[in-house]
XYZ file of C-alpha atoms in Angstrom:
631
model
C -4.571 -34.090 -24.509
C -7.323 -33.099 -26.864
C -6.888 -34.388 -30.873
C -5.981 -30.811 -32.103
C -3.324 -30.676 -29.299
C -2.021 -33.839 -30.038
C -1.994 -32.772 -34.048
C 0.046 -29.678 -32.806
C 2.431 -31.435 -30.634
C 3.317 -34.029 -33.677
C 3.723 -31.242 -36.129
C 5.828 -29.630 -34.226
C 7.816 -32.667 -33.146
C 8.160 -33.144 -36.971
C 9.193 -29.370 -37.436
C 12.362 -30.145 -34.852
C 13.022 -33.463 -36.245
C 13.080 -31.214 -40.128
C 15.443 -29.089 -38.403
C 17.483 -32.172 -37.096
C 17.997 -33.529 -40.252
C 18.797 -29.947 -42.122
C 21.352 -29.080 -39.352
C 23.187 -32.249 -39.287
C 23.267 -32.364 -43.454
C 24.596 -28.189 -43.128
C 27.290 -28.891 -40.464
C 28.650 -31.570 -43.737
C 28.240 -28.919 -45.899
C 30.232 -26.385 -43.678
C 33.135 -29.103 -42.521
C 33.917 -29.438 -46.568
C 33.173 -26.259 -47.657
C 30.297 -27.624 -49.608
C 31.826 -30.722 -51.679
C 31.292 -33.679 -49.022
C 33.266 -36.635 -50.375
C 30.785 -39.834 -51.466
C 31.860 -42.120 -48.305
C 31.507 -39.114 -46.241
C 28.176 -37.867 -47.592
C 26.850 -41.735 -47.325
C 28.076 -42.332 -43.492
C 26.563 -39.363 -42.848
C 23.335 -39.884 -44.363
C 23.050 -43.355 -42.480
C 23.822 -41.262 -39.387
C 20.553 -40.026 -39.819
C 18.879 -43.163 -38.927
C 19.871 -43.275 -35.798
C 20.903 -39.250 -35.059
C 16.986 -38.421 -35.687
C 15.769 -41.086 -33.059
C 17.838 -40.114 -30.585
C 16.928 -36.675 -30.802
C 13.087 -37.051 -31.095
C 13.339 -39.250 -27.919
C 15.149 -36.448 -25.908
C 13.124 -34.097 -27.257
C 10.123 -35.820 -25.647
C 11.784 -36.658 -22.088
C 12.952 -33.048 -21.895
C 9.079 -31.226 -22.511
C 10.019 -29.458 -25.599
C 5.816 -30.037 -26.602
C 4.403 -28.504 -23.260
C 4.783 -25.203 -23.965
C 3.091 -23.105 -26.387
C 5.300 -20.969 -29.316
C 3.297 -18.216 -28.994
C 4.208 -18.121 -24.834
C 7.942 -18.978 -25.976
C 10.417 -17.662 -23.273
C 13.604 -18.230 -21.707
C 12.441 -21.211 -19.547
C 11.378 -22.913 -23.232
C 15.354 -22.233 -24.882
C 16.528 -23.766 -21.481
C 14.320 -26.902 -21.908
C 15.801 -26.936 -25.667
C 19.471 -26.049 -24.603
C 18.975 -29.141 -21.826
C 17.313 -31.400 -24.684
C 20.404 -30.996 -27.315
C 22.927 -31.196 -24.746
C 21.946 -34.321 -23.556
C 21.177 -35.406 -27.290
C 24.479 -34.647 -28.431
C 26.259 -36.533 -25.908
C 24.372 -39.539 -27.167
C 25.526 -39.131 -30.319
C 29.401 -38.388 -29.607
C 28.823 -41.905 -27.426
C 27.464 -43.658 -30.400
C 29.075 -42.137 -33.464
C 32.635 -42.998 -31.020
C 31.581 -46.991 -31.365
C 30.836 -46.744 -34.756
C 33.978 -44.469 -36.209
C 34.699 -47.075 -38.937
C 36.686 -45.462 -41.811
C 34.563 -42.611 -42.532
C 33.766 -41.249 -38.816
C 31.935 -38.120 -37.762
C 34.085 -35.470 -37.746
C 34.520 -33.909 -34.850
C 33.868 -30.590 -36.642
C 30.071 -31.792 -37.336
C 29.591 -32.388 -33.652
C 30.575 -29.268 -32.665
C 29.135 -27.248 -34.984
C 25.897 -29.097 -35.379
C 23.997 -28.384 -31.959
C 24.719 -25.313 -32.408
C 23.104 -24.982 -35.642
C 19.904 -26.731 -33.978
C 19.834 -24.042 -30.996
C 19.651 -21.412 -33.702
C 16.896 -23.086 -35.827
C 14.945 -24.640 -33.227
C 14.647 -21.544 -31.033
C 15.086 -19.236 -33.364
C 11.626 -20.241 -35.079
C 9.461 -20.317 -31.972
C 10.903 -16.968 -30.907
C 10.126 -15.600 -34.643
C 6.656 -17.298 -34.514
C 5.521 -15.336 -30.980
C 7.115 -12.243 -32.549
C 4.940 -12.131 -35.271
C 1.859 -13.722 -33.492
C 2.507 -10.749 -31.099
C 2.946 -8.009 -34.187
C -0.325 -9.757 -35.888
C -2.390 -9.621 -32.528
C -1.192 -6.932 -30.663
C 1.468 -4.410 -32.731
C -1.484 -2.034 -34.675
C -3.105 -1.461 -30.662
C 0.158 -1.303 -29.080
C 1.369 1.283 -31.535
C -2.229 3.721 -31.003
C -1.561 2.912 -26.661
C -0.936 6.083 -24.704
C 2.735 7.503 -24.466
C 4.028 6.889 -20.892
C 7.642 6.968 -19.358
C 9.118 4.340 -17.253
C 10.842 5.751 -14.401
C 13.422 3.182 -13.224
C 15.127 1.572 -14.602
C 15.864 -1.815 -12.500
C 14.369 -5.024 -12.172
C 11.263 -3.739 -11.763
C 10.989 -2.037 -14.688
C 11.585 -4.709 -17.139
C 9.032 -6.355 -15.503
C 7.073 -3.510 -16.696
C 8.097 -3.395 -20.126
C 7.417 -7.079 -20.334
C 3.760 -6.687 -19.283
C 2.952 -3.906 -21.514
C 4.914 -5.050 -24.687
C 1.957 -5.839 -25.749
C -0.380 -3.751 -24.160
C -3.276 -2.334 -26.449
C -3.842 0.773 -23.466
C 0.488 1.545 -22.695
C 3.403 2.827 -24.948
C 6.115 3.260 -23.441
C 8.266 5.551 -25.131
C 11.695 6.179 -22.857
C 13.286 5.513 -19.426
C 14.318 7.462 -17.230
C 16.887 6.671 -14.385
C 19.181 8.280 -12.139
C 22.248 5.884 -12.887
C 24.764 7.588 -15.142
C 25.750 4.483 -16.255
C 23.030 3.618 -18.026
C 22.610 6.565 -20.053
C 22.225 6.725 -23.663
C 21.734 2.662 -23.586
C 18.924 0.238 -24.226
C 16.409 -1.836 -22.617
C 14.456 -4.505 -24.294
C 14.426 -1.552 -27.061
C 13.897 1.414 -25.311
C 16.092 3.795 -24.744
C 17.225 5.375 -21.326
C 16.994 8.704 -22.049
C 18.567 10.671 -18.775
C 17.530 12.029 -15.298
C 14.617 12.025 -13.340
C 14.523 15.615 -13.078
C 14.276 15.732 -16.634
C 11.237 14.479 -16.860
C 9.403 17.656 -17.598
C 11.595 18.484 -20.662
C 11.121 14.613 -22.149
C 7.490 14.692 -21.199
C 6.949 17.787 -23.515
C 9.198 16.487 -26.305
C 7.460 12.730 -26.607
C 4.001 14.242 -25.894
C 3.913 11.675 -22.997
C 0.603 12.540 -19.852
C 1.618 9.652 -18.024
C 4.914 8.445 -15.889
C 4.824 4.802 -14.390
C 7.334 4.762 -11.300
C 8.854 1.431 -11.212
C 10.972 2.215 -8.081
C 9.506 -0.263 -5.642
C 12.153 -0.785 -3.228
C 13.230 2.691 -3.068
C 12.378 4.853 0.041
C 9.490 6.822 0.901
C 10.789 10.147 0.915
C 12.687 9.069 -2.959
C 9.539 8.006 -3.891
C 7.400 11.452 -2.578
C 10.248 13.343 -4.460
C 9.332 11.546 -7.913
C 5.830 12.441 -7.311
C 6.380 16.224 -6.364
C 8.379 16.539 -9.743
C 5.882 14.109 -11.857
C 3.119 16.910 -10.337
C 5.383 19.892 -11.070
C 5.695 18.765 -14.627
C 1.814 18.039 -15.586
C 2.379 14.731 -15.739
C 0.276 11.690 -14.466
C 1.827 9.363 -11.764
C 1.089 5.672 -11.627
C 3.095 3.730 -9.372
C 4.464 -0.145 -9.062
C 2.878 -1.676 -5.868
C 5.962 -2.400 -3.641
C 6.297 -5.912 -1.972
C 3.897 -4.980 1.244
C 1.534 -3.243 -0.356
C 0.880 -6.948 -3.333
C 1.043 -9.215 -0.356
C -1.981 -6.990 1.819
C -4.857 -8.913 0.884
C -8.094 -6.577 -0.461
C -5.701 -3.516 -1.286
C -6.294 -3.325 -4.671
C -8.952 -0.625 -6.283
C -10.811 -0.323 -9.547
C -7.952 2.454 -10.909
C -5.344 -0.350 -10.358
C -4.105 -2.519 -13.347
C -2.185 -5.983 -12.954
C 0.793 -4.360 -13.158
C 1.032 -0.774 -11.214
C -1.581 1.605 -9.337
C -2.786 5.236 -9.119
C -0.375 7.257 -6.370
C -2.557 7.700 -3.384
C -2.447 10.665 -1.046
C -0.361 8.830 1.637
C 2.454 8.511 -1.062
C 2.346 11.712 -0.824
C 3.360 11.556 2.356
C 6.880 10.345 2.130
C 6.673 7.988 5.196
C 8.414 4.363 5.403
C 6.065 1.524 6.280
C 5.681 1.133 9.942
C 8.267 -1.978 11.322
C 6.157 -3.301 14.417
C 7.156 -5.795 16.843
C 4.844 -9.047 15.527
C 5.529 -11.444 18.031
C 4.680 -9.330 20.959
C 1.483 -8.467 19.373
C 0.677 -11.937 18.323
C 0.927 -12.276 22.489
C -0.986 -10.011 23.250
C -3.448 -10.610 21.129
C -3.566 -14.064 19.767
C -6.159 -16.961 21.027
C -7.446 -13.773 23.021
C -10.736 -12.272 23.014
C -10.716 -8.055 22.039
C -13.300 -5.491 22.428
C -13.111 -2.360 20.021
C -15.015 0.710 20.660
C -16.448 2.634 17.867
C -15.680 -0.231 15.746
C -17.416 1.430 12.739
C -14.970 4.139 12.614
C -12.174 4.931 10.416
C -9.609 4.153 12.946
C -12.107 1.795 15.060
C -12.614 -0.790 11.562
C -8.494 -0.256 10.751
C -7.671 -1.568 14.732
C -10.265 -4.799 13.638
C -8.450 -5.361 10.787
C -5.189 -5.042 12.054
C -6.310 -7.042 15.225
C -7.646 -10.129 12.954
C -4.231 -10.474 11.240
C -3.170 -11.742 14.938
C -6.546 -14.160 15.048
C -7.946 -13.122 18.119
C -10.387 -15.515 19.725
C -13.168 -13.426 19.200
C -13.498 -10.090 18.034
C -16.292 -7.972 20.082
C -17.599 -4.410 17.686
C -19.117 -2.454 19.759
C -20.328 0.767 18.097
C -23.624 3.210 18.188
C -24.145 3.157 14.122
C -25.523 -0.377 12.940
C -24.944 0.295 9.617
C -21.620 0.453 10.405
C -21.275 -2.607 12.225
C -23.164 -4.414 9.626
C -20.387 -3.112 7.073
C -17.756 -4.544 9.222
C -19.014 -7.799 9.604
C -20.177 -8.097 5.783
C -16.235 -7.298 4.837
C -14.911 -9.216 7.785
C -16.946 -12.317 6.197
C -14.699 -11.950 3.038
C -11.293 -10.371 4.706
C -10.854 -12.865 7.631
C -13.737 -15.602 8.156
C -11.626 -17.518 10.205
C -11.950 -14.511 12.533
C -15.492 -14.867 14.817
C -16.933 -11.461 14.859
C -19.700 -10.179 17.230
C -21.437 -6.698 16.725
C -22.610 -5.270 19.586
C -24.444 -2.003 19.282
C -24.321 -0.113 21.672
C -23.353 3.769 23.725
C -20.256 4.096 25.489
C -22.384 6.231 28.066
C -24.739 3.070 28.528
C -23.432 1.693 31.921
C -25.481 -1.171 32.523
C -25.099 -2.046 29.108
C -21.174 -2.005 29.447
C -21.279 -4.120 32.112
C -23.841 -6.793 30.682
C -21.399 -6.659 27.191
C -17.615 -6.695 29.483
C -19.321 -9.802 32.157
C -20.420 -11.782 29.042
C -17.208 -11.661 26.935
C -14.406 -10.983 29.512
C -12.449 -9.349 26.867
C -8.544 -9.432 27.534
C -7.937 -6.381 25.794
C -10.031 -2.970 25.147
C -9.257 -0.727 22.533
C -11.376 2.781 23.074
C -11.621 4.508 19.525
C -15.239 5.509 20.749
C -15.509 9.646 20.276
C -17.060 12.617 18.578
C -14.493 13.896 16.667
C -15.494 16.730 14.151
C -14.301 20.253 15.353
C -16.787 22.800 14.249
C -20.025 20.109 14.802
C -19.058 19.802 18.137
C -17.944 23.782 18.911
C -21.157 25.150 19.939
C -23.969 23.146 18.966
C -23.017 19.664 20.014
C -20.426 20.779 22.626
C -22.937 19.296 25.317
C -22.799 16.086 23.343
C -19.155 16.154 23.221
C -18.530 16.150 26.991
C -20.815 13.730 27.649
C -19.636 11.545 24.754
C -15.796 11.770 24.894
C -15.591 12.059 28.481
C -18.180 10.353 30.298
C -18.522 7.847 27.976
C -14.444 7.281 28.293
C -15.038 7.262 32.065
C -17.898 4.476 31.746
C -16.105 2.192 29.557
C -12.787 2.550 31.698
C -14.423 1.883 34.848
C -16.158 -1.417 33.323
C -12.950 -2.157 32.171
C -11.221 -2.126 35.631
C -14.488 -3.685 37.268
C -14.374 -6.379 34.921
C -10.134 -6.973 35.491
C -9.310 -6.468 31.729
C -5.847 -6.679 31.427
C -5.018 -3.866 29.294
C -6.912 -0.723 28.391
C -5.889 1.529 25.466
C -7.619 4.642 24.581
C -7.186 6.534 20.910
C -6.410 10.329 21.461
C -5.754 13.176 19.390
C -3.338 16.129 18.591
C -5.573 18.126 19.417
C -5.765 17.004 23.118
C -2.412 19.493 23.065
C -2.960 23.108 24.379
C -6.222 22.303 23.572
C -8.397 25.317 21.326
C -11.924 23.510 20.930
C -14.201 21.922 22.487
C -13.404 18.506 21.239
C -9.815 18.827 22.090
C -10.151 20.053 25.793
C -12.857 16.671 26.354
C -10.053 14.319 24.602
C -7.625 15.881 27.204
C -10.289 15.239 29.613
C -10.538 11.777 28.210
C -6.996 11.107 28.873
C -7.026 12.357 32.456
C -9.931 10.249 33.118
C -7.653 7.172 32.188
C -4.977 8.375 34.217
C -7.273 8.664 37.691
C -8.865 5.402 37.046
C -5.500 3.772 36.478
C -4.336 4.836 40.186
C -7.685 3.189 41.073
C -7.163 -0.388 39.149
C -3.951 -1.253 39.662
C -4.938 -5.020 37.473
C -5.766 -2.839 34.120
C -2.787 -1.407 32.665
C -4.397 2.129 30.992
C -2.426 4.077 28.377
C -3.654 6.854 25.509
C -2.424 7.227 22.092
C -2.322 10.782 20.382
C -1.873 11.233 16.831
C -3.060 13.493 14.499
C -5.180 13.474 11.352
C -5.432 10.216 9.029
C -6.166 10.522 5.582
C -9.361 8.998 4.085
C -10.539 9.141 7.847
C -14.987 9.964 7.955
C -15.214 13.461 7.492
C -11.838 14.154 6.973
C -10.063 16.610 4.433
C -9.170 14.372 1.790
C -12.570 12.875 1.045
C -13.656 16.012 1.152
C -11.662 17.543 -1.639
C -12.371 14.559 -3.722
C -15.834 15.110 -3.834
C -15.664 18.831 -4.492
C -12.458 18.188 -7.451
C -14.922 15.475 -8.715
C -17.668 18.408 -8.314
C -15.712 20.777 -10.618
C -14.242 22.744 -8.010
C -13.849 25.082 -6.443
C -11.929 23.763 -3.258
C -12.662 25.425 -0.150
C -9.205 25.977 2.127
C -10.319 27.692 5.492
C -6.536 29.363 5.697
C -3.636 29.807 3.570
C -1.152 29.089 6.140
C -3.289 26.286 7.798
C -1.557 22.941 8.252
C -1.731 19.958 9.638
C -0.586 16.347 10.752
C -1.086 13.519 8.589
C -0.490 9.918 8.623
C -2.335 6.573 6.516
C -5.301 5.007 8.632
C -3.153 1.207 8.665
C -0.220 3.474 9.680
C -2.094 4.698 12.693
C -4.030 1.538 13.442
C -0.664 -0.558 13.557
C 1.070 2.284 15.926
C -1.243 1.732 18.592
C -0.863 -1.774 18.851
C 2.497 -1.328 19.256
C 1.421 1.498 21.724
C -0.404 -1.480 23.171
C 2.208 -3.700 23.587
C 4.191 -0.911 25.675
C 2.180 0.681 28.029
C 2.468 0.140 31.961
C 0.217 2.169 33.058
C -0.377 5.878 32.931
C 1.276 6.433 29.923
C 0.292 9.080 26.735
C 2.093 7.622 24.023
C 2.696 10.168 20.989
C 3.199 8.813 17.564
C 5.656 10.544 15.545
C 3.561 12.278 12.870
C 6.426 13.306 10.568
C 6.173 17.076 9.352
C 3.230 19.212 8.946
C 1.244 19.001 5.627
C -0.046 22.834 4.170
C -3.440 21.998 3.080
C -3.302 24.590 0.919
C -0.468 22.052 -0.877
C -2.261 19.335 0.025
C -5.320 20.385 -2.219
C -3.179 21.037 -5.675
C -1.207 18.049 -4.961
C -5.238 16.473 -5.043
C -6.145 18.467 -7.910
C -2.905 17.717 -10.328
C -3.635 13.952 -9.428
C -6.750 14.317 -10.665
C -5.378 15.289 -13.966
C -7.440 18.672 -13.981
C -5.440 21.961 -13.780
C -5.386 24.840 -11.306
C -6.927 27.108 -13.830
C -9.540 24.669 -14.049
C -10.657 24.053 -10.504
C -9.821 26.846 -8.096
C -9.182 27.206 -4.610
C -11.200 29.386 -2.374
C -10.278 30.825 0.656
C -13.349 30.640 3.039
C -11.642 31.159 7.084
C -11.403 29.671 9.964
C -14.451 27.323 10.966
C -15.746 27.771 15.125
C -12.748 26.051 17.398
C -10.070 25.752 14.372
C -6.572 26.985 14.854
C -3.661 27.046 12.125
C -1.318 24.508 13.651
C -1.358 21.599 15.484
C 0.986 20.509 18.066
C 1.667 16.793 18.863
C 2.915 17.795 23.179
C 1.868 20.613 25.368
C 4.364 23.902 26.245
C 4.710 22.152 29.636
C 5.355 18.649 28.554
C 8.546 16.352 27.451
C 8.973 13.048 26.084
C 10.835 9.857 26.563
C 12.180 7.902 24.321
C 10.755 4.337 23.557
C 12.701 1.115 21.676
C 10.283 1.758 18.957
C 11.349 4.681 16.594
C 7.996 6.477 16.319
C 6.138 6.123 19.752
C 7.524 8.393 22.651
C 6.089 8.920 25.880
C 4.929 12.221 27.068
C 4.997 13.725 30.553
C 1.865 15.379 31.051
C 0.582 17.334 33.518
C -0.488 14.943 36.270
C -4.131 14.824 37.007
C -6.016 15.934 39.686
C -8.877 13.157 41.001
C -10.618 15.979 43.094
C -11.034 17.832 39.427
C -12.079 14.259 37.644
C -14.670 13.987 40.357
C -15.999 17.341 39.761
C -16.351 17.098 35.972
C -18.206 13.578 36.302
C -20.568 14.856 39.133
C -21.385 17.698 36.662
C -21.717 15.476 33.841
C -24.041 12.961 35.777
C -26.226 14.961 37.225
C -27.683 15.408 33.204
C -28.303 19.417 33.191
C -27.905 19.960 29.350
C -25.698 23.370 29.198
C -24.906 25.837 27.010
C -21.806 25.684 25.090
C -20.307 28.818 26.636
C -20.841 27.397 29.925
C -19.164 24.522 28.708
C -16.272 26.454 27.472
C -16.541 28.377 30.908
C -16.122 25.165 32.902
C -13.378 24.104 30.405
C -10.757 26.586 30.688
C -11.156 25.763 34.824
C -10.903 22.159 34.490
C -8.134 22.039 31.581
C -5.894 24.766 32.155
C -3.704 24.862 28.638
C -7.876 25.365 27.018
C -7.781 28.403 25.808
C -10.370 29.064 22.898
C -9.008 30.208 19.604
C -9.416 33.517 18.110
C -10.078 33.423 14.680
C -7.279 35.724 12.555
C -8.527 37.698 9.663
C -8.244 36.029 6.410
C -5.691 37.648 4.305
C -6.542 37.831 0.701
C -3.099 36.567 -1.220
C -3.679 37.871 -4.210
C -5.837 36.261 -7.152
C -3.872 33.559 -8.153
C -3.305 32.041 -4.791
C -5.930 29.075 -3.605
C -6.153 26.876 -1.025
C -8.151 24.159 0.569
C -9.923 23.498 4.260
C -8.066 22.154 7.164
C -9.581 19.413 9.745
C-alpha cells in the first residue's frame, strides 16, 4: 500500500476507534439517564482499555480499510455489521470474567453496537453522499429528463448507474403493477401506467424513455416501443441477458448501461431457441464451406458457424473485399477459428472442384446468389440465370462428386408464385437441388426460404437510413406494399437448425411472423431518428420492374409439415421434373447471352406458378399520407 493509503487507512481506523470510545461512553450516559454513578463511570472508563483493542483488532481481520467511503455500499455495512458482531461477543465474553462489583450492564451491551452501526456507517454513507452532491449533483441536476419504464430489478440497476450521471435525469417511473403506484424508488416516484406515458412525457418535459424491461417478451417489448413512438418520445432500451453475453454487439449509440432500439425490436419476435448440441455435431471439429461468404446472410452463417469451432472455415465468395472484411473481423471475433478465403465464381467448375478435392468440406452452406429485384429484371436477368441457377447446379454437383455429407442451399420468399426474374431462378435453384439429390443419394440436399432480413446489402432499412440521415424525403414504391422481415442472426441461426433436419429433398420454410407495411416501417425509422413526419416526408414513387405488393412464404399448390422445431416447417412443393432441369442447363451451357424477355419467355415454361407482375397504378392518398420503398 502506497504512504498516502496507508495515512488514510490509519485515520480512518482512528475515526472508528473515536466512534468506539464515544458510543461506549453514550450507551453510560443513556443506561443512567445521564448521571453515571463514580464506580460505574470509573469501571467503565477502564473498560476502554481493553473494549478499544478488541475492536480495532476486529476491525482489521474483518476489511473495514479495503474499501473506499466514497464507493461505500451495502457489501461495506455488511463487513461492519460482521466486524461489531463478532466484537461484541468478545466483549460480553470478557466483561462476563471480569463483572466484579460494578459490571457492565447489560443495557450498555445492547445498546452500544448499535450505537456504533449508526455512527460508523452512518458517516461513510454521509461522506459518499456529499462527495457525490460535490462531484456530481450541479451536472446531474442540468442531465436530460428521461423516464424509467419498469420498474423491477432492472430498473434500480438503472437508477443506480445514472444517480450520478452528468448526461441522465430521471424524473419518474412508470410500471404496469398497480401495486406500486403512487410509491417510491430510491427517490423517485412511480407515477402510473405505461400507456400514460404520453401524458407524463408532456407534463415533465421528458424526450427520452429508457425501457428497463429485459426479461419481458418480444411482442411486450414492441408494444412499449409503438406507444414510446406514438407519443414523440425517444426509446432506449436495457440490453437483455443474450443480447450482453453476444460478444462484439455493442455500437457507438450504446452506453454502459442501455442501447438505442434497433429495427428488429421492432419486430416483436422472441430470440430463436435452437437445438445446440445437434449443431455442435454437425458442425464441430468439422471442416465448412460457405458460399457467398461476404454476404449479409453468407458472413452471419460464418459467424454463427464459428460459435460451434469448426475445423476450418472455407469463404468462398466473388468480392475480395469482402472476404478480406471477413477475415480482418474473424481475426478479432473468433481467432481460434482457422479461416481460409477463397475467391472465387460459383459458375467456375474446375475451380469448384480444385477448392471441394482440396478441403473435403463436411458441410456446404450455398448463400451464393444475385438477389436485388429490379437490377436483375431486365438488365441483368441473363446474369441472374446463369448466376442463381447454374451456378447452384455447379456447386451442387461438386458437392455430390466430392461425397459432402450435407448440402444446404439459402432460398427466398420470393421463390413462391414467383413474379420476377430473380424469384423464378431461386425456384429454379431449388429444383436443381431436388434433381441432383435423386442423383447423390450420399449428400443429403435441402433449401431454406425466408424472406427479407433487416440491415441485409441493399436492403430497405439501410436504405431509409441514409435518405432520413439525407433529410428526407423517403421514397415508398406503394402504400399498401409489405413485406417479411426477420434479424440477419435470426435467419443465420434458422438454417442451421434447417441444417440439422434435412433428409433430403426437403424446402424448409422459416416462420417469418406477420407482414411488415413499409409504409410503417419507414415512420417507425423516422420517429427513431428523433426527426418528425413534417420534417422528412414520404414519397410515393411505384412499383420498381418485377415488384409485387405481397409476399408469400408457400405456393397456392403447396402444404406444410410440421417440424419439432417451432419455426421451420416443411413444404410440399411441386415435384421436379429432371427432363425440364436438363433443358434449362443445356440452354444455360451452351452460353447464348439472351434477352430478358426471352428469358421471361422461357421462364413462365419452365416454372409454371412465374407469372410476371403487372404493375397497379399508384393511388395518390391524399397529401398527408407517405410511405417508403419495399425490397
Amino acid at each position: 500500500m502506497k504512504p498516502r493509503g496507508v495515512a488514510r487507512s490509519w485515520t480512518v481506523s482512528g475515526f472508528d476507534l473515536a466512534a468506539v470510545l464515544c458510543c461506549w461512553c453514550a450507551a453510560y450516559l443513556l443506561r443512567f439517564n445521564f448521571a453515571v454513578p463514580p464506580d460505574f463511570m470509573r469501571h467503565g472508563l477502564m473498560s476502554l482499555l481493553w473494549v478499544l483493542p478488541v475492536h480495532a483488532v476486529m476491525f482489521r481481520y474483518f476489511g473495514l480499510y479495503k474499501g473506499m467511503w466514497v464507493f461505500a455500499s451495502l457489501p461495506d455495512l455488511m463487513r461492519i455489521v460482521r466486524a461489531i458482531g463478532a466484537s461484541i461477543a468478545i466483549v460480553i465474553v470478557v466483561a462476563t470474567f471480569l463483572r466484579g462489583n460494578t459490571p457492565v450492564p447489560r443495557s450498555v451491551l445492547a445498546a452500544f453496537p448499535i450505537f456504533l452501526l449508526v455512527a460508523m456507517g452512518g458517516a461513510r454513507a454521509m461522506y459518499r453522499a456529499w462527495r457525490e452532491h460535490r462531484q456530481f449533483g450541479a451536472l446531474a441536476a442540468a442531465g436530460k429528463p428521461a423516464l424509467l419504464i419498469g420498474g423491477g430489478d432492472a430498473g434500480l440497476n438503472v437508477m443506480r448507474q445514472l444517480r450520478c450521471s452528468p448526461e441522465w435525469r430521471l424524473v419518474g417511473v412508470l410500471d404496469d403493477n398497480a401495486s406500486k403506484h403512487g410509491r417510491e424508488m430510491m427517490g423517485l416516484r412511480v407515477l402510473g401506467r405505461v400507456d400514460e406515458l404520453a401524458a407524463w412525457a408532456a407534463k415533465l418535459q421528458a424526450r427520452h424513455a429508457i425501457i428497463a424491461m429485459p426479461s419481458a417478451s418480444a411482442e411486450t417489448r414492441k408494444q412499449i416501443f409503438a406507444t414510446c413512438l406514438k407519443a414523440g418520445v425517444h426509446p432506449l432500451v436495457v440490453p437483455t441477458l443474450a443480447e450482453t453475453m453476444r460478444s462484439g454487439e455493442r455500437s457507438a449509440a450504446e452506453t454502459g448501461t442501455f442501447r438505442e432500439v434497433r429495427m428488429e425490436d421492432l419486430l416483436g419476435r422472441d430470440p430463436v431457441a435452437i437445438d445446440c448440441p445437434y449443431i455442435d455435431s454437425m458442425v464441430g471439429g468439422r471442416v465448412v464451406l460457405v458460399t457467398g461468404a461476404g454476404g449479409s446472410i453468407g458472413s452471419e452463417l460464418c459467424r454463427q458457424l464459428a460459435l460451434f469451432r469448426p475445423a476450418r472455415l472455407i469463404a468462398y465468395d466473388a468480392s475480395e473485399f469482402a472476404l478480406y472484411k471477413l477475415v480482418e473481423e474473424f481475426s478479432v471475433r473468433f481467432p481460434e477459428v482457422p479461416v481460409l478465403p477463397v475467391t472465387g465464381d460459383i459458375r467456375d467448375a474446375a475451380w469448384l472442384d480444385e477448392t471441394f478435392a482440396r478441403h473435403a468440406p463436411a458441410l456446404v452452406f450455398h448463400a451464393a446468389a444475385y438477389k436485388h429485384v429490379p437490377l436483375m429484371e431486365d438488365e441483368n436477368a441473363w446474369q441472374a440465370m446463369t448466376n442463381n441457377v447454374l451456378g447452384t447446379w455447379r456447386v451442387a454437383k461438386a458437392a455430390a462428386a466430392h461425397r459432402v455429407p450435407k448440402f444446404v442451399m439459402v432460398s427466398t420468399d420470393k421463390a413462391v408464385n414467383p413474379t420476377n426474374v430473380m424469384g423464378a431462378t431461386k425456384r429454379l435453384a431449388e429444383m436443381v437441388c431436388q434433381v441432383v439429390q435423386s442423383e447423390a443419394p450420399d449428400t443429403q440436399f435441402c433449401s431454406v426460404r425466408f424472406g427479407n432480413v433487416l440491415g441485409s446489402n441493399g436492403s430497405v432499412v439501410p436504405k431509409f437510413r441514409e435518405q432520413i440521415a439525407a433529410g428526407g424525403p423517403v421514397t415508398v414504391t406503394h402504400p399498401e406494399i409489405t413485406r417479411y422481415f426477420m434479424s440477419i442472426p435470426e435467419a443465420a441461426q434458422l438454417v442451421l437448425q434447417a441444417a440439422t433436419m434435412g433428409k433430403g429433398g426437403e424446402i424448409f420454410v422459416l416462420d417469418m411472423g406477420e407482414p411488415v407495411k413499409i409504409t410503417n416501417l419507414a415512420r417507425d425509422m423516422i420517429r427513431l431518428s428523433g426527426a418528425s413526419e413534417d420534417k422528412i416526408r414520404i414519397e410515393f414513387t411505384g412499383l420498381r420492374p418485377g415488384e409485387k405488393l405481397y409476399e408469400e412464404l408457400l405456393a397456392d399448390n403447396e402444404q406444410t409439415l410440421p417440424t419439432h422445431h417451432e419455426k421451420l416447417r416443411i413444404a410440399q412443393a411441386r415435384a421436379a421434373d429432371p427432363v425440364i432441369i436438363e433443358e434449362v442447363l443445356a440452354w444455360l451451357r451452351a452460353g447464348r447471352v439472351t434477352g430478358a424477355q426471352e428469358i421471361k419467355r422461357e421462364l413462365r415454361r419452365w416454372v409454371p406458378e412465374y407469372a410476371p407482375y403487372l404493375r397497379p397504378n399508384l393511388q395518390v392518398v391524399g397529401a398527408g399520407e407517405r410511405a417508403a420503398e419495399g425490397g
